[in-house]
XYZ file of C-alpha atoms in Angstrom:
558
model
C 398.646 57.209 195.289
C 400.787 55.553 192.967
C 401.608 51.645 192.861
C 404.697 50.269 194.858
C 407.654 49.516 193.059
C 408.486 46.360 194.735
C 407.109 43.606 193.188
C 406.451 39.560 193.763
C 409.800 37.434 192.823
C 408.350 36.162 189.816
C 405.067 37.679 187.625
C 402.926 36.215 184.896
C 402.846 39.546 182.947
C 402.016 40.924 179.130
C 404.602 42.185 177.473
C 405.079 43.875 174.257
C 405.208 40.966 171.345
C 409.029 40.347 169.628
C 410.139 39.789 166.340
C 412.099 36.393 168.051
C 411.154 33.561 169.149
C 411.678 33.981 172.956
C 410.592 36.860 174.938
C 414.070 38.771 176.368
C 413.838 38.891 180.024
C 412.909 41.772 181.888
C 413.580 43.369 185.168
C 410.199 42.753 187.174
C 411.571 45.033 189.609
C 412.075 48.211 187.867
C 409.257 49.812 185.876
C 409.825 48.110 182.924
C 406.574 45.960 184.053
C 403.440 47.800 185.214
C 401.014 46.077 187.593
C 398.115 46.493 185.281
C 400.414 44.014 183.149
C 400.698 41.830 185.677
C 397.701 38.765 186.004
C 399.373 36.119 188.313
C 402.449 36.237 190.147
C 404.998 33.339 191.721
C 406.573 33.835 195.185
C 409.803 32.022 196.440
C 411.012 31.672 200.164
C 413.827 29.630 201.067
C 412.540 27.701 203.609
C 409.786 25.242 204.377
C 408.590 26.829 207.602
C 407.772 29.758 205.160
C 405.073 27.973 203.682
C 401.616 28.860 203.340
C 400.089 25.485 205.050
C 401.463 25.955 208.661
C 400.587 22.729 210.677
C 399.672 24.555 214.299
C 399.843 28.216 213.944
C 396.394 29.994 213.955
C 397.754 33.258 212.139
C 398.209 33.989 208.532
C 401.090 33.185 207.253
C 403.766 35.358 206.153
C 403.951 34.508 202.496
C 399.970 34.324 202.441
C 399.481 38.290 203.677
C 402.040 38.871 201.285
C 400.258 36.720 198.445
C 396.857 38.773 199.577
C 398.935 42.628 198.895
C 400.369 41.235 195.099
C 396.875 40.459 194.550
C 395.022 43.490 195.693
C 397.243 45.805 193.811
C 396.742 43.320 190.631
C 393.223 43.859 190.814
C 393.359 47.371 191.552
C 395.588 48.237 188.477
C 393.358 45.285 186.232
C 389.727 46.169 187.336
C 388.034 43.651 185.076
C 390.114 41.148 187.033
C 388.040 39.155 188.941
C 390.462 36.444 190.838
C 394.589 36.080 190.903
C 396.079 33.150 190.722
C 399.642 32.554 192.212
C 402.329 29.701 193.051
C 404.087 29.360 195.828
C 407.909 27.791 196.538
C 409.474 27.704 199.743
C 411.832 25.388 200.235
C 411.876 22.157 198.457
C 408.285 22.535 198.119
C 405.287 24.433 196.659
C 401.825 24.828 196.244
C 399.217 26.818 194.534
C 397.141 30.060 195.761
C 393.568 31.532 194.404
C 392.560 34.767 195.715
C 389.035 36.564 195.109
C 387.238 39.001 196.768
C 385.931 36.476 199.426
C 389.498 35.142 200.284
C 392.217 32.961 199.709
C 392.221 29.256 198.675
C 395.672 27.278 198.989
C 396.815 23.759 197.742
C 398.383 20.849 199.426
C 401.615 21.254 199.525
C 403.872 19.285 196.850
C 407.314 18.245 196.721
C 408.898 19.760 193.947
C 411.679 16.537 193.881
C 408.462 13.909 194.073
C 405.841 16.551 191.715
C 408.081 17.944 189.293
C 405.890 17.197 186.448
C 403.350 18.915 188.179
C 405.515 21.854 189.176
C 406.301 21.878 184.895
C 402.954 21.336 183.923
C 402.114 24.426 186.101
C 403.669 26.876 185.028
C 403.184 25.333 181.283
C 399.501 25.823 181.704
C 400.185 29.540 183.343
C 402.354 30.916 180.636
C 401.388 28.879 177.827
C 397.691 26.735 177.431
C 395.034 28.881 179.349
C 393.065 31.857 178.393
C 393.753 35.779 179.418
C 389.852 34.568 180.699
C 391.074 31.331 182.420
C 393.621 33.161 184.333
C 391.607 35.593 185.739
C 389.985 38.279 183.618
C 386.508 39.149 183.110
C 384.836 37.262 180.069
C 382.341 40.468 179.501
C 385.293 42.756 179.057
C 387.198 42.727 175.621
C 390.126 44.721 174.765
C 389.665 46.994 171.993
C 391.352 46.052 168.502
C 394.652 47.488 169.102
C 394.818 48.240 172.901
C 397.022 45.866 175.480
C 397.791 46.986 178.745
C 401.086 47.834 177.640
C 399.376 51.198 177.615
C 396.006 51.872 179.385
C 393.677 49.852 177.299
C 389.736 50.433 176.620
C 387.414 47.753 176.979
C 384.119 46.733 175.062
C 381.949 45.594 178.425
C 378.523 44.025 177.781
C 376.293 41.992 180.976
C 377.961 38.906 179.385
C 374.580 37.140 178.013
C 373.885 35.617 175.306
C 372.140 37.982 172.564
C 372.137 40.728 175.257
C 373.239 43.069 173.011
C 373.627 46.128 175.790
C 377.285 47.385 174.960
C 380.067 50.277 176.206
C 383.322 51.638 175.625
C 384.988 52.218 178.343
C 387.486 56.070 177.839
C 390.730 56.239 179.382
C 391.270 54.670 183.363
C 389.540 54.287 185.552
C 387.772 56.961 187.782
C 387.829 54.609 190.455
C 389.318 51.216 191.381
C 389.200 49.511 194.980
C 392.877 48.956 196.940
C 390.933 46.698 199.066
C 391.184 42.675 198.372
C 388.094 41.499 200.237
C 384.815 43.344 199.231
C 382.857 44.834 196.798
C 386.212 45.395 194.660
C 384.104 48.768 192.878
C 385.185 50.012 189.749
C 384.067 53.338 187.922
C 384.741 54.088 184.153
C 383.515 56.838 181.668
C 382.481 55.140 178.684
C 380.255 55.619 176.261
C 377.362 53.520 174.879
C 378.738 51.200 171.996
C 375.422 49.942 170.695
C 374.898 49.718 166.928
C 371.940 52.665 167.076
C 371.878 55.611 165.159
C 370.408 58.199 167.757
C 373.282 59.975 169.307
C 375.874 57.768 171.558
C 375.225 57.741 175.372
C 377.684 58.860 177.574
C 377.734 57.015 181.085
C 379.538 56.509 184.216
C 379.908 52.590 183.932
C 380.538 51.087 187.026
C 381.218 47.507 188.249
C 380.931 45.834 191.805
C 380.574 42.411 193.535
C 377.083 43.409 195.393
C 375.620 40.369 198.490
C 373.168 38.929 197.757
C 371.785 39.610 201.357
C 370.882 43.353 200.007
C 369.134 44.849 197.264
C 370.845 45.284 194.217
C 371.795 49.081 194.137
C 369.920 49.226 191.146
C 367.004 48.363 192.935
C 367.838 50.832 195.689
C 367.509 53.343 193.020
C 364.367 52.510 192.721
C 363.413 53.719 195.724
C 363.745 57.399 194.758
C 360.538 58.739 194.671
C 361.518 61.288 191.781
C 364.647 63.145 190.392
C 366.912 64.831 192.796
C 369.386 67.272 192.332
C 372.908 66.234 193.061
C 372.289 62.578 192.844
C 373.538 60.082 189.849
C 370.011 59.026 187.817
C 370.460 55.284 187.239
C 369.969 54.450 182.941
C 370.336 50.514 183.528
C 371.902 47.890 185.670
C 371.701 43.922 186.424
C 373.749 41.224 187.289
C 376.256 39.970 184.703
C 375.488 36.719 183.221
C 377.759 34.161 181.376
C 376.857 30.800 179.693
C 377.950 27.626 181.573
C 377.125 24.179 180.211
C 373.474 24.141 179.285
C 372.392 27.596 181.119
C 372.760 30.383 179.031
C 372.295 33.019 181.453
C 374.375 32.134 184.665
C 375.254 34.715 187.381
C 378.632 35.274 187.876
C 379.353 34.802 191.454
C 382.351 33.787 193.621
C 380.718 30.380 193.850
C 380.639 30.026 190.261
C 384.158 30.874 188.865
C 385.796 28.566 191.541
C 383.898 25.616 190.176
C 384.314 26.321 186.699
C 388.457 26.966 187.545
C 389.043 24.902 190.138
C 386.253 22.367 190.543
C 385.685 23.576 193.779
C 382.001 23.219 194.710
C 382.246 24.410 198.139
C 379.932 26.434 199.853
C 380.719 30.467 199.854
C 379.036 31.826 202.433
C 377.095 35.061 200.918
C 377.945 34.109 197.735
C 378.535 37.564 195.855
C 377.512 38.470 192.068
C 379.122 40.574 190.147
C 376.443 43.792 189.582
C 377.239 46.343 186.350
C 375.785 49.814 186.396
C 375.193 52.353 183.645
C 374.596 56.523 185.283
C 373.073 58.725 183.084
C 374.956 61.636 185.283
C 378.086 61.690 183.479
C 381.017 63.677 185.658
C 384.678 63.994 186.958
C 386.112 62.988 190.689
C 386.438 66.043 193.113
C 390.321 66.274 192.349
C 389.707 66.927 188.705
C 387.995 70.129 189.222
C 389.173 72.765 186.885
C 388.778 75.579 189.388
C 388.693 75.864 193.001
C 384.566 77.291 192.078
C 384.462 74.017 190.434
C 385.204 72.270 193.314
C 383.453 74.364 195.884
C 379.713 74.291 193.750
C 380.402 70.534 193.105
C 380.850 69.782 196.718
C 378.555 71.395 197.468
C 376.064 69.811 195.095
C 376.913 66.324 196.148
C 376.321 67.259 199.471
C 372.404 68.980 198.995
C 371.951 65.793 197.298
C 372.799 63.819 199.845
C 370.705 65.375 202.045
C 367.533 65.182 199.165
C 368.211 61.167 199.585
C 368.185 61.154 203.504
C 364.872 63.306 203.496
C 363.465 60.571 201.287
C 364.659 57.848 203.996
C 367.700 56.814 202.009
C 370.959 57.135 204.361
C 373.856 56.525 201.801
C 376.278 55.212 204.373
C 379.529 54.989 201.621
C 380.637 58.531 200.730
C 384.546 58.260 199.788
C 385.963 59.826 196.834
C 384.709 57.755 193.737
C 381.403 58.212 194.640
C 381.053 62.277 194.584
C 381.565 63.774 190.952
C 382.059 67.584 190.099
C 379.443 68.107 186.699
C 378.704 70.637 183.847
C 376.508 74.051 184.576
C 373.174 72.847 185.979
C 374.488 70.068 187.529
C 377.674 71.332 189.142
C 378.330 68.091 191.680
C 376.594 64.736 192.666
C 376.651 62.011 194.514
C 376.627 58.263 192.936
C 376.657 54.305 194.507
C 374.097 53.792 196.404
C 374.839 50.153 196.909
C 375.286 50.317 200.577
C 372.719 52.761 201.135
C 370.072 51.947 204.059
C 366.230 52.729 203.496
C 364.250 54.090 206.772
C 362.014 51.242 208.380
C 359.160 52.094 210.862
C 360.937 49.925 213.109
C 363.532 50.782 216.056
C 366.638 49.095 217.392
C 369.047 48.750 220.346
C 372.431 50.007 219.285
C 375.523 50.327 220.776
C 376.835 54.245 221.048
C 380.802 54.632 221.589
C 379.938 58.337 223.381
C 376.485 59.118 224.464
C 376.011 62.239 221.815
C 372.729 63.499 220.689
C 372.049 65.591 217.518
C 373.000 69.284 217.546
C 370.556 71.934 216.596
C 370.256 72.035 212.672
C 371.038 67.675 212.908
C 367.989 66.417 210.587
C 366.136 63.794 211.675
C 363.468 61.775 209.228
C 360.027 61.334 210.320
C 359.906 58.115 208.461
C 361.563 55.985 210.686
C 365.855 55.523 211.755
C 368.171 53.880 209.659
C 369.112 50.121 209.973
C 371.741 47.562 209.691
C 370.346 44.499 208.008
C 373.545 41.870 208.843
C 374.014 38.556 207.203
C 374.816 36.137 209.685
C 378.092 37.121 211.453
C 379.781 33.902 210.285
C 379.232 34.576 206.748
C 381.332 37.531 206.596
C 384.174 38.989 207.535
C 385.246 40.808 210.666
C 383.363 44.115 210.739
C 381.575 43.762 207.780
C 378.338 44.736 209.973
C 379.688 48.034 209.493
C 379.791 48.936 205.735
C 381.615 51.507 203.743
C 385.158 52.375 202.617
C 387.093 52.071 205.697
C 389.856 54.498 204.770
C 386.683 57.615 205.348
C 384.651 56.449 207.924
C 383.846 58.248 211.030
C 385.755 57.918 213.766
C 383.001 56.314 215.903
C 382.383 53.563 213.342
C 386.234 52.421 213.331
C 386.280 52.577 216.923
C 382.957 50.322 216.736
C 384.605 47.808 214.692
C 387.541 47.331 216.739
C 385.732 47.141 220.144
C 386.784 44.360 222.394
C 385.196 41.658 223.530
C 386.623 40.796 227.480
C 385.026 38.286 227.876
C 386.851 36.548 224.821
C 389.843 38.428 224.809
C 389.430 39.135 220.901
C 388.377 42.036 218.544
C 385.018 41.428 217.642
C 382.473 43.531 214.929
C 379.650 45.103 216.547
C 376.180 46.614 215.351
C 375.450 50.328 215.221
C 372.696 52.879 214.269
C 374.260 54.505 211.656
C 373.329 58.048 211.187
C 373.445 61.400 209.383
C 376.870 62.714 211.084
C 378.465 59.298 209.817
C 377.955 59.983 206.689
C 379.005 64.147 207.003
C 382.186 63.017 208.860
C 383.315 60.776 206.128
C 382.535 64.081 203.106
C 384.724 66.223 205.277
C 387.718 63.135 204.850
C 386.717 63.006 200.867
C 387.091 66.656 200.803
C 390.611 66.351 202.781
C 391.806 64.009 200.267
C 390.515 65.148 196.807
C 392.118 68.853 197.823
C 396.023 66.743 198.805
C 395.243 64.858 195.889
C 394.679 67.612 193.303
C 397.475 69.815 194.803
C 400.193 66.749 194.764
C 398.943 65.878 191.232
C 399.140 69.193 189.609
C 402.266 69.927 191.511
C 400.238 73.495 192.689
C 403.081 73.570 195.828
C 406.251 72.934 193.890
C 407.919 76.264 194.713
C 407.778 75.105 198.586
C 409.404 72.035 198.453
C 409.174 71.928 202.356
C 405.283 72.108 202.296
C 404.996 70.062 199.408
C 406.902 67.317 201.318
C 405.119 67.342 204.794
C 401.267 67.597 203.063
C 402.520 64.429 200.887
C 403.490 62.596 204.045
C 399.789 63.639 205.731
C 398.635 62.457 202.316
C 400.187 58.947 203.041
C 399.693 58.468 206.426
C 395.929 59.761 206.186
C 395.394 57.625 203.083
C 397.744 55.035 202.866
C 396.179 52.626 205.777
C 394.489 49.373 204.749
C 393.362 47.623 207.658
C 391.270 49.464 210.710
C 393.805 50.338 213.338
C 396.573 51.601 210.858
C 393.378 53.988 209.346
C 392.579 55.165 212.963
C 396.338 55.697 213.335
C 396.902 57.657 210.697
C 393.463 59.693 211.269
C 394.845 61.056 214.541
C 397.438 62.883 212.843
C 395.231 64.946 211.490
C 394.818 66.496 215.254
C 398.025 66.210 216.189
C 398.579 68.822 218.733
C 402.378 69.300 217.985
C 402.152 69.810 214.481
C 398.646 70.490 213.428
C 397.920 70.729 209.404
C 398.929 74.646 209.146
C 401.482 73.817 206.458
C 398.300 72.723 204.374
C 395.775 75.399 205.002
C 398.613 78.092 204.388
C 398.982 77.222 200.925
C 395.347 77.103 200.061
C 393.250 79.556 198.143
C 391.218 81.490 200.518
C 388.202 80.032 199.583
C 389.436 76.586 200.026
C 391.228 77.377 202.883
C 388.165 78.453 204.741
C 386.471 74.978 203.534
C 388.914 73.063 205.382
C 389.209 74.911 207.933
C 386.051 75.150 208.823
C 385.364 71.526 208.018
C 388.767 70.516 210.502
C 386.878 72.507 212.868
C 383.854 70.399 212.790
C 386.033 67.036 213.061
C 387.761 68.131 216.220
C 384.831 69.463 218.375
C 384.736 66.491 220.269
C 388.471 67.252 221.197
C 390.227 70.553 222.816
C 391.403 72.684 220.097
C 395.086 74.289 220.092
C 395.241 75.256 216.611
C 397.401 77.849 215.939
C 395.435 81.252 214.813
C 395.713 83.615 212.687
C 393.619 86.429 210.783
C 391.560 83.764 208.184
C 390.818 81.016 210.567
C 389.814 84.246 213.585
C 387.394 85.041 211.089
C 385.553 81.383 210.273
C 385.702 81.355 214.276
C 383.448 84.486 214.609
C 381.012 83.858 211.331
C 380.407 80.246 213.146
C 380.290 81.430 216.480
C 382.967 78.943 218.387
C 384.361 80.099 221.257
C 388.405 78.400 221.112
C 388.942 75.605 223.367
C 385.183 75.783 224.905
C 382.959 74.223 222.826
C 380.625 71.399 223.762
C 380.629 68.048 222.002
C 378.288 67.760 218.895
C 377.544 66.300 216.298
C 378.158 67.582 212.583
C 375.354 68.856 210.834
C 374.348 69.957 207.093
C 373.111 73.777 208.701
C 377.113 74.067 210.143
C 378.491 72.785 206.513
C 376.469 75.034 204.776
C 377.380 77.809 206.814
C 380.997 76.943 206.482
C 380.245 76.834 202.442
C 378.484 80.228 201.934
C 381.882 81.776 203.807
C 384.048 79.951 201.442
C 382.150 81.259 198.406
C 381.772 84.669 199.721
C 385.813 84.680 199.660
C 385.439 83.208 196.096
């Protein structure tokens, strides 16, 4: 989806240089400045009341929400940006705001009549004095000779260490960026190894993550593969970036650490994260970039085998959303990458909470090796939910439900533990799949001579994608089964083979609802070849032996 146009009041942005001495002034509002321009940002309210440091209200503050979207979309458009630093007026006052991927820090408030030499020296310091570095952006990421962000720049990334000399180029934008503020903020380039070797350059996905240090490293998870599988990303190198600080050459770049070298702020952070950098010797293209609808189908359908390779060696990956399932070359036609947030089977077993008392379907596989488990940091170390990992725009159903379940007793939304299991993970490929098909349509403009269709699968595009906290998500989800106007303007302007993907794949979302979907002669067809009786079948859960089935009909209409 593409950035908003509305912007904050005020932006600390880079512009293209001028022959004069002052840079002319330019609309912030229209496109004349991108967000990936943008590094800081200064909002102004009229009143005092509007202020970020509210004296006996419990809730977040208007202006501080608002401070927490500028900066999300800053670091989505500026991946290597690793905090956003703002200022705030309202009223006769201001203060200052820092926000990472663990949160927001705000200022005293100052009078601007009493602190006006403060206010000055401010913004002096913004604009003027400190470093692209000092004002936000990762140390271990250069700009090419040449490039700004002006136009989409590359970057020279190393781990940031001293005489490490392990470099990359990064090609073109990123694959993958996070919306999200709080979190793991992932980033995915294609770059290409920089080193000064002869042998023949490297070609890599690069990616870049703040990883807890509560789990392994996802390099180390890698490790855990007992030997090559088909359809899943082969890890060449990663480790924690490193820069110097005063006599330590090789410090961790955490949180903790860049808000006491910027703000002297040594405060605890409760699960301190570092930022983790990844080089994938399986080098591919998101599901949306497919060339062909075969492309797509084989590479799905890769990524998916794979995933099942990792769960038969007790490795649940428990994060599939779109920049983590590539379409490859012949030989590897799809795969499945970030394993971060994957769980490893443990001989133990567990309690859980179940939202519906489901068990798994004939064809469901189950590992001999033990169930999957949550290992939780302390609740009060993290935010709400975070029990429950992954990219909340594609998990299952039963997950979001999970997160929001109530506590009576308190009269609150509260997280909750959960096995999390096989169909989890299915349920969220089915969403990917949703989105990368909208997505390549809308972008390639392959329903522009039916305006009408065009327009209503770009609003299911929005409203299925376009949430950022858990209830609008589940909110838009249900439109996806909306009984008054199901999704037939979508699967009517689908390939066959496609359309008998989705199809089949809505089909597996809704059993645990009545079905009205309109028929016709296609979707009569995937009925019969999968054996569902309309309106009748039993709840179940999703299963690789029902997507597979639902894949050889889509390639036998290929």
């Amino acid at each position: 989806m593409s950035f908003p146009l509305n912007k904050p009041d005020f932006v600390l942005a880079e512009v293209p240089p001028t022959s004069g001495p002052l840079t002319p002034a330019i609309d912030v509002g229209s496109d004349g400045v991108k967000w990936r321009q943008i590094s800081g940002f200064i909002e102004v309210k009229p009143h005092v009341q509007e202020g970020p440091n509210a004296t006996k209200s419990t809730s977040v503050r208007r202006i501080v929400s608002q401070g927490a979207n500028y900066a999300r979309l800053i670091m989505a458009a500026r991946p290597f940006q690793l905090y956003v630093l703002c200022v705030f007026i309202y009223g006769h006052k201001f203060s200052l705001g820092w926000y990472d991927r663990r949160g927001v820090i705000i200022s005293d408030d100052y009078d601007i009549l009493d602190n006006l030499d403060i206010l000055v020296n401010v913004i002096l310091q913004l604009t003027t004095h400190m470093t692209t570095y000092q004002l936000g952006h990762d140390r271990s990421a250069h700009l090419l000779e040449g490039h700004s962000y002006y136009q989409y720049p590359s970057f020279l990334v190393s781990m940031g260490a001293a005489g490490d000399t392990r470099l990359w180029k990064t090609e073109g934008p990123p694959i993958w960026s996070s919306l999200s503020l709080l979190g793991r903020g992932t980033a995915t380039w294609r770059a290409v190894s920089a080193e000064n070797k002869p042998k023949k350059k490297e070609v890599v996905i690069l990616k870049t993550l703040w990883r807890s240090q509560t789990r392994e490293s996802e390099s180390n998870v890698y490790g855990h593969i007992k030997s090559p599988l088909p359809g899943v990303a082969e890890l060449s190198l990663g480790d924690d970036v490193c820069i110097p600080v005063a006599r330590e050459a090789h410090a961790r770049v955490t949180i903790g650490t860049l808000r006491s070298l910027i703000l002297d702020d040594n405060a605890n952070v409760p699960d301190d994260p570092v930022l983790h950098r990844l080089a994938l010797k399986t080098v591919g293209r998101p599901l949306w970039d497919a060339d062909t609808t075969n492309d797509f189908i084989l590479g799905s359908l890769a990524a998916l085998k794979g995933h099942q390779g990792l769960v038969e060696q007790g490795i649940l990956h428990r994060d599939m959303s779109p920049g983590n399932i590539f379409v490859g070359s012949p030989g590897c036609e799809g795969f499945v990458a970030d394993l971060e947030l994957a769980s490893v089977a443990q001989p133990e077993t567990e309690a859980v909470v179940s939202l519906y008392p489901l068990s798994p379907s004939a064809g469901q596989l189950n590992t001999a090796s033990g169930i999957f488990r949550e290992e939780p940091v302390p609740s009060s170390s993290m935010a709400p939910g975070a029990e429950i990992t992954g990219t909340a725009l594609f998990m299952a159903e039963e997950l979001l439900s999970m997160m929001l379940h109530p506590d009576k007793s308190k009269k609150k939304i509260r997280p909750v533990q959960i096995k999390r299991e096989v169909h989890h993970d299915l349920e969220s490929f089915i969403l990917v799949l949703f989105y990368s098909v909208m997505k390549r349509g809308l972008e390639r403009r392959l329903w522009h001579k039916n305006p009408d269709n065009e327009f209503q699968i770009q609003e299911l595009y929005r409203t299925l994608f376009g949430g950022h906290t858990i209830r609008p998500i589940r909110q838009g989800r249900s439109y996806l089964f909306d009984e008054s106007n199901p999704p037939v303007y979508l699967l009517d302007v689908l390939d066959a083979p496609t359309h008998n993907l989705l199809y089949g794949c809505w089909r597996l979302l809704k059993m645990q609802r009545s079905s009205n979907f309109p028929i016709n002669e296609r979707r009569a067809a995937v009925d019969r070849r999968m054996r569902w009786e309309r309106g009748s079948e039993e709840p179940k859960l999703i299963t690789y032996a029902q997507l597979y089935n639902i894949y050889d009909l889509a390639l036998s209409r290929n």
